JSON list of C-alpha atoms in Angstrom, two decimals:
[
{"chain": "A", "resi": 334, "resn": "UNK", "atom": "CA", "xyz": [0.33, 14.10, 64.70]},
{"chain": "A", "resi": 335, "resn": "UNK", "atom": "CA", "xyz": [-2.64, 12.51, 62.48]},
{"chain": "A", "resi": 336, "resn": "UNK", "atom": "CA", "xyz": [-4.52, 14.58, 60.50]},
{"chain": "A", "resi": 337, "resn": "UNK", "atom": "CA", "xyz": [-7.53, 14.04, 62.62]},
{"chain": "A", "resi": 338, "resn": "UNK", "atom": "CA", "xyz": [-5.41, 15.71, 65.85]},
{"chain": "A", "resi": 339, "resn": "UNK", "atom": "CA", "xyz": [-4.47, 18.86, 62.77]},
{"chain": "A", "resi": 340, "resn": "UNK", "atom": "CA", "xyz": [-8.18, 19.12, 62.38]},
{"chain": "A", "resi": 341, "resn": "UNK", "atom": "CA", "xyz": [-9.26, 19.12, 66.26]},
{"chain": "A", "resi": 342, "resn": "UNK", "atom": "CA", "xyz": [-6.17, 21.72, 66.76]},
{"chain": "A", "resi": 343, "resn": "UNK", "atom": "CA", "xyz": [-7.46, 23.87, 64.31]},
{"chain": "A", "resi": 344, "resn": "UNK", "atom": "CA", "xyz": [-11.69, 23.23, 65.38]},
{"chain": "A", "resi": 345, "resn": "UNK", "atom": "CA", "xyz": [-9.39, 24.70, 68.72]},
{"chain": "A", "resi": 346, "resn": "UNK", "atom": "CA", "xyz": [-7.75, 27.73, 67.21]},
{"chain": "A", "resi": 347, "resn": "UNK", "atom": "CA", "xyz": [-10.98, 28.71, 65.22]},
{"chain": "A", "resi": 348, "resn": "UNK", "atom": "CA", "xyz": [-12.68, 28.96, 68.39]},
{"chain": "A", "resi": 349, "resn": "UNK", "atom": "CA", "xyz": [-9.82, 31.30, 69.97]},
{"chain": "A", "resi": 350, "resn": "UNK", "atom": "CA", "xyz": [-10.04, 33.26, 67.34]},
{"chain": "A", "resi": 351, "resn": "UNK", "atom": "CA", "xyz": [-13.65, 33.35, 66.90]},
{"chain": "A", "resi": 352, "resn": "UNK", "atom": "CA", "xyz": [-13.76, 34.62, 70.92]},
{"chain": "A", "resi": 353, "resn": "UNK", "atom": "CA", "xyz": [-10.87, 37.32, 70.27]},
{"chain": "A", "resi": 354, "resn": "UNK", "atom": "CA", "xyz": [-13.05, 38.96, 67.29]},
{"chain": "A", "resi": 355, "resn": "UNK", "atom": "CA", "xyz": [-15.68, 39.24, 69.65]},
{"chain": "A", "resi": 356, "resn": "UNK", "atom": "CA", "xyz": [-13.47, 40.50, 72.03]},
{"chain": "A", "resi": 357, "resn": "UNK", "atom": "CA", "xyz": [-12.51, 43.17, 69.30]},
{"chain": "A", "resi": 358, "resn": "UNK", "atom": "CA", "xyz": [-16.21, 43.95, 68.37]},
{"chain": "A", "resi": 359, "resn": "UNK", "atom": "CA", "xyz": [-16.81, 45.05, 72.13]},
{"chain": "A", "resi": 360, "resn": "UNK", "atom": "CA", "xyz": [-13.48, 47.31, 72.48]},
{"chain": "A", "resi": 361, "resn": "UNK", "atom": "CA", "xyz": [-14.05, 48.84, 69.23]},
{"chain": "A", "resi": 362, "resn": "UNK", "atom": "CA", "xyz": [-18.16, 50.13, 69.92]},
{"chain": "A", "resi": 363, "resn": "UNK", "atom": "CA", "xyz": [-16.85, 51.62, 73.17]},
{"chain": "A", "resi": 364, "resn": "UNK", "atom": "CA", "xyz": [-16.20, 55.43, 73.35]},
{"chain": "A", "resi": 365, "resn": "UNK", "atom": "CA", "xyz": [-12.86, 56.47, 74.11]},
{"chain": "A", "resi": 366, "resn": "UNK", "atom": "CA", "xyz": [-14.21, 60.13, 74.68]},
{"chain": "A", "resi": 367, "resn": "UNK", "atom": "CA", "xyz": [-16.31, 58.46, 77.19]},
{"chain": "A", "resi": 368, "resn": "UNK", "atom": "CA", "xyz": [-13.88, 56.84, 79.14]},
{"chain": "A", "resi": 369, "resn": "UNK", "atom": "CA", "xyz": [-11.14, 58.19, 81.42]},
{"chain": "A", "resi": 370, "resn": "UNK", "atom": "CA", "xyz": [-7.45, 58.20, 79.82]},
{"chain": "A", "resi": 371, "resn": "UNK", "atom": "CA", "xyz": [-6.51, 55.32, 82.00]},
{"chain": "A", "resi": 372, "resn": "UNK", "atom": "CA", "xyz": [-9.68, 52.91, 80.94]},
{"chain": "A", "resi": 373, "resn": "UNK", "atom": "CA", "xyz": [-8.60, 54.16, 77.03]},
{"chain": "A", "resi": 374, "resn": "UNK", "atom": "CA", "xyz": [-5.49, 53.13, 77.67]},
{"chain": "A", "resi": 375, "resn": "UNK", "atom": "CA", "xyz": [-6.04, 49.80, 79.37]},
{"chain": "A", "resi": 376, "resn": "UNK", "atom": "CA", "xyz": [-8.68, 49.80, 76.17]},
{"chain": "A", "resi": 377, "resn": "UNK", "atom": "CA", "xyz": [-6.11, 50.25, 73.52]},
{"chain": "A", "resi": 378, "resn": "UNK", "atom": "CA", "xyz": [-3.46, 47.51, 75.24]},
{"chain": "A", "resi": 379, "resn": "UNK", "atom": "CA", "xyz": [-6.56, 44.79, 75.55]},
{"chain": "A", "resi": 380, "resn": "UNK", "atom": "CA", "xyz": [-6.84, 45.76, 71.66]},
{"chain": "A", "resi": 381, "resn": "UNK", "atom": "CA", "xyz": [-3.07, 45.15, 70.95]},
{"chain": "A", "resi": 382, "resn": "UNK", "atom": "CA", "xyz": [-3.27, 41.76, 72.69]},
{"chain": "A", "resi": 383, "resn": "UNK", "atom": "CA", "xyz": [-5.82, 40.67, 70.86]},
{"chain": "A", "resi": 384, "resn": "UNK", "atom": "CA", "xyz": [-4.47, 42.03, 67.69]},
{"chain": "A", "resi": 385, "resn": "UNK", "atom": "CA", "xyz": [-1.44, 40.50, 68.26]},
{"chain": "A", "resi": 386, "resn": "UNK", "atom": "CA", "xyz": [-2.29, 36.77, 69.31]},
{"chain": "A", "resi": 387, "resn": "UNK", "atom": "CA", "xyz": [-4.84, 36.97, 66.06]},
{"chain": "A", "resi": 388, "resn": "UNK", "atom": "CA", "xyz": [-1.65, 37.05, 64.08]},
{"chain": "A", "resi": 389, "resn": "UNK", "atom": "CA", "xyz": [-0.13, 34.63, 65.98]},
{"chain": "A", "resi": 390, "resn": "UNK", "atom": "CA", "xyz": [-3.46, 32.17, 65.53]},
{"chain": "A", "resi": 391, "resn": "UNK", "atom": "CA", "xyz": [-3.34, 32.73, 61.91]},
{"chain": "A", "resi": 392, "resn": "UNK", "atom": "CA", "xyz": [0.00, 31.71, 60.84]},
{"chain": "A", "resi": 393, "resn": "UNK", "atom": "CA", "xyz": [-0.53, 28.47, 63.95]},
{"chain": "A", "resi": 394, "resn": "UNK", "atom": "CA", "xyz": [-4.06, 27.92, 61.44]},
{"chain": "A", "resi": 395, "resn": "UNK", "atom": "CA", "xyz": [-1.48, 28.48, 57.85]},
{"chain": "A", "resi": 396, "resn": "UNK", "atom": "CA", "xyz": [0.95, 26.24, 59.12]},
{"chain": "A", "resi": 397, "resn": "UNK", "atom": "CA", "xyz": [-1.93, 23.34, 60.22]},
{"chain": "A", "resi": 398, "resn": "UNK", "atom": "CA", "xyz": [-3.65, 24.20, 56.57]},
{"chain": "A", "resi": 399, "resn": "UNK", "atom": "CA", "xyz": [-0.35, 23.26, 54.48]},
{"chain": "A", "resi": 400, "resn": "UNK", "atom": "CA", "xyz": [-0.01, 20.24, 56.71]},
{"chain": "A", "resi": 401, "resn": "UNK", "atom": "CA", "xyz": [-3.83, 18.90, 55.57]},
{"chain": "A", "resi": 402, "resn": "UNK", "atom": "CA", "xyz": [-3.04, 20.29, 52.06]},
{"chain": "A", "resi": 403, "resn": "UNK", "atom": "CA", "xyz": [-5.23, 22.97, 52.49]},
{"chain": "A", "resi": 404, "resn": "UNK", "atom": "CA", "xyz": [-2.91, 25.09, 51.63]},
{"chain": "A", "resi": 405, "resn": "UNK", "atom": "CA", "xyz": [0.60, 26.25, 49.71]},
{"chain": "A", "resi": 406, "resn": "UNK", "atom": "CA", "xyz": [3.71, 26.48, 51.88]},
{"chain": "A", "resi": 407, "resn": "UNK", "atom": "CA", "xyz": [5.04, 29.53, 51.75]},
{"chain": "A", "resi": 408, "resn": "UNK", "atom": "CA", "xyz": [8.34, 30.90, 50.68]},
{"chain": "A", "resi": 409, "resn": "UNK", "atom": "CA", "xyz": [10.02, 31.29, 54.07]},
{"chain": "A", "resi": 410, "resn": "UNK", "atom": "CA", "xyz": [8.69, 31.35, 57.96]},
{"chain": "A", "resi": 411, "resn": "UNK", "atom": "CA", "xyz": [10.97, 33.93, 58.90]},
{"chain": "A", "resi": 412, "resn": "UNK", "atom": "CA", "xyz": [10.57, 35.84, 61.88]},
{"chain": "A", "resi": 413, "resn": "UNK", "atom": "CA", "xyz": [8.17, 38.81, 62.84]},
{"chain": "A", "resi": 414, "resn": "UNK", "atom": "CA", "xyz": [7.90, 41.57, 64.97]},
{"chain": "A", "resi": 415, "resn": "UNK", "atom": "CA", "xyz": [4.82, 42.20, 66.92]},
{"chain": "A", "resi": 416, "resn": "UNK", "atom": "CA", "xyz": [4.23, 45.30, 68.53]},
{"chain": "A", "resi": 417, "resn": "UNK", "atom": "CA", "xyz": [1.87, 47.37, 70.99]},
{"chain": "A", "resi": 418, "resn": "UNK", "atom": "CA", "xyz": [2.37, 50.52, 71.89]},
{"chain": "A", "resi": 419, "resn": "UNK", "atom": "CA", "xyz": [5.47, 50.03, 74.33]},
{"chain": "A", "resi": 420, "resn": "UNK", "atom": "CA", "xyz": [6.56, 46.54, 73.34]},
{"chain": "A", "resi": 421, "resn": "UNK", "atom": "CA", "xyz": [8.26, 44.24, 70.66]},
{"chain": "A", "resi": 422, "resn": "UNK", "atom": "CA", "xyz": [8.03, 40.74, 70.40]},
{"chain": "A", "resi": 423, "resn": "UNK", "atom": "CA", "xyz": [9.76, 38.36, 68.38]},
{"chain": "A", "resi": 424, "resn": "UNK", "atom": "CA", "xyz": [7.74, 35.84, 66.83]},
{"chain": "A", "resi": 425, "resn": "UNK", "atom": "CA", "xyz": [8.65, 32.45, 65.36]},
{"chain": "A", "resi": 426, "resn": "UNK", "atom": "CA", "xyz": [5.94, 31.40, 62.89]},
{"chain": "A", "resi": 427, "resn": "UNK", "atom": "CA", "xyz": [5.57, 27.38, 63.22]},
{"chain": "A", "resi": 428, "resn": "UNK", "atom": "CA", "xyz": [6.51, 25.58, 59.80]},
{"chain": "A", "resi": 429, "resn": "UNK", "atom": "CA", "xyz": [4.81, 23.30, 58.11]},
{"chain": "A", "resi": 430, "resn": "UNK", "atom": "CA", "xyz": [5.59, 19.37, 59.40]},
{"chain": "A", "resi": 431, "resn": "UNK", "atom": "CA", "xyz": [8.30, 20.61, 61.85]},
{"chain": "A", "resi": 432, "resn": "UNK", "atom": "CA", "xyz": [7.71, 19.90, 65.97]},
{"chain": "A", "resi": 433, "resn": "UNK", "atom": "CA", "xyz": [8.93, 23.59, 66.53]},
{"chain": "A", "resi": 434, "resn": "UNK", "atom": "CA", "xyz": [5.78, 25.60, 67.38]},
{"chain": "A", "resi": 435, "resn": "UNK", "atom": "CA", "xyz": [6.03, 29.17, 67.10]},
{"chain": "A", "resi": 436, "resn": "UNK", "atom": "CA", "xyz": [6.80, 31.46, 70.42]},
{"chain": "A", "resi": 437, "resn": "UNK", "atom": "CA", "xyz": [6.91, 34.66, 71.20]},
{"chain": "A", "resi": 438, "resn": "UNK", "atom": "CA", "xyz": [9.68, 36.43, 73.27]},
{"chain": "A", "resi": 439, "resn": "UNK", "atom": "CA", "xyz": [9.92, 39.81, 75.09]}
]
């Protein structure tokens, strides 16, 4: 990959992000005490998703930064766990210059 194909991937993953903060914005002016303990629920999950593939986007974005020299590499890209309120997922963060691109798994 050519460092104008890093830059377009990360123009990409900007964008995603950009759209899940919004997201975010809108589930977090609702009122729970409003809403019926199933729509808070479903609320609260939609929250963790988001939460979760914003983590995801930003070590995708680290890895695509050290890569243009944007940034350092870091110590070790060892796995994480991500979590919502009834799940864990295992997370591979991509490294830097490697094909491997980070996945998650139930």
């Amino acid at each position: 990959m050519d460092d104008i194909q890093r830059i377009d991937q990360m123009v990409a993953l900007l964008r995603a992000m950009k759209s899940n903060k919004k997201k975010l914005q809108k589930l977090s002016a609702v009122d729970l005490t409003a809403l019926t303990p199933k729509a808070a629920n479903k609320r609260n999950a939609d929250a963790d998703w988001l939460g979760m593939d914003n983590i995801r986007l930003e070590h995708q974005l680290h890895a695509l930064a050290v890569e243009l020299g944007f940034a350092e590499r870091r110590e070790a890209y060892d796995p994480i766990e991500l979590r919502d309120g009834w799940h864990r997922y295992h997370y591979q963060p991509p490294e830097p210059f490697s094909q491997h691109k980070g996945s998650a798994s139930a």
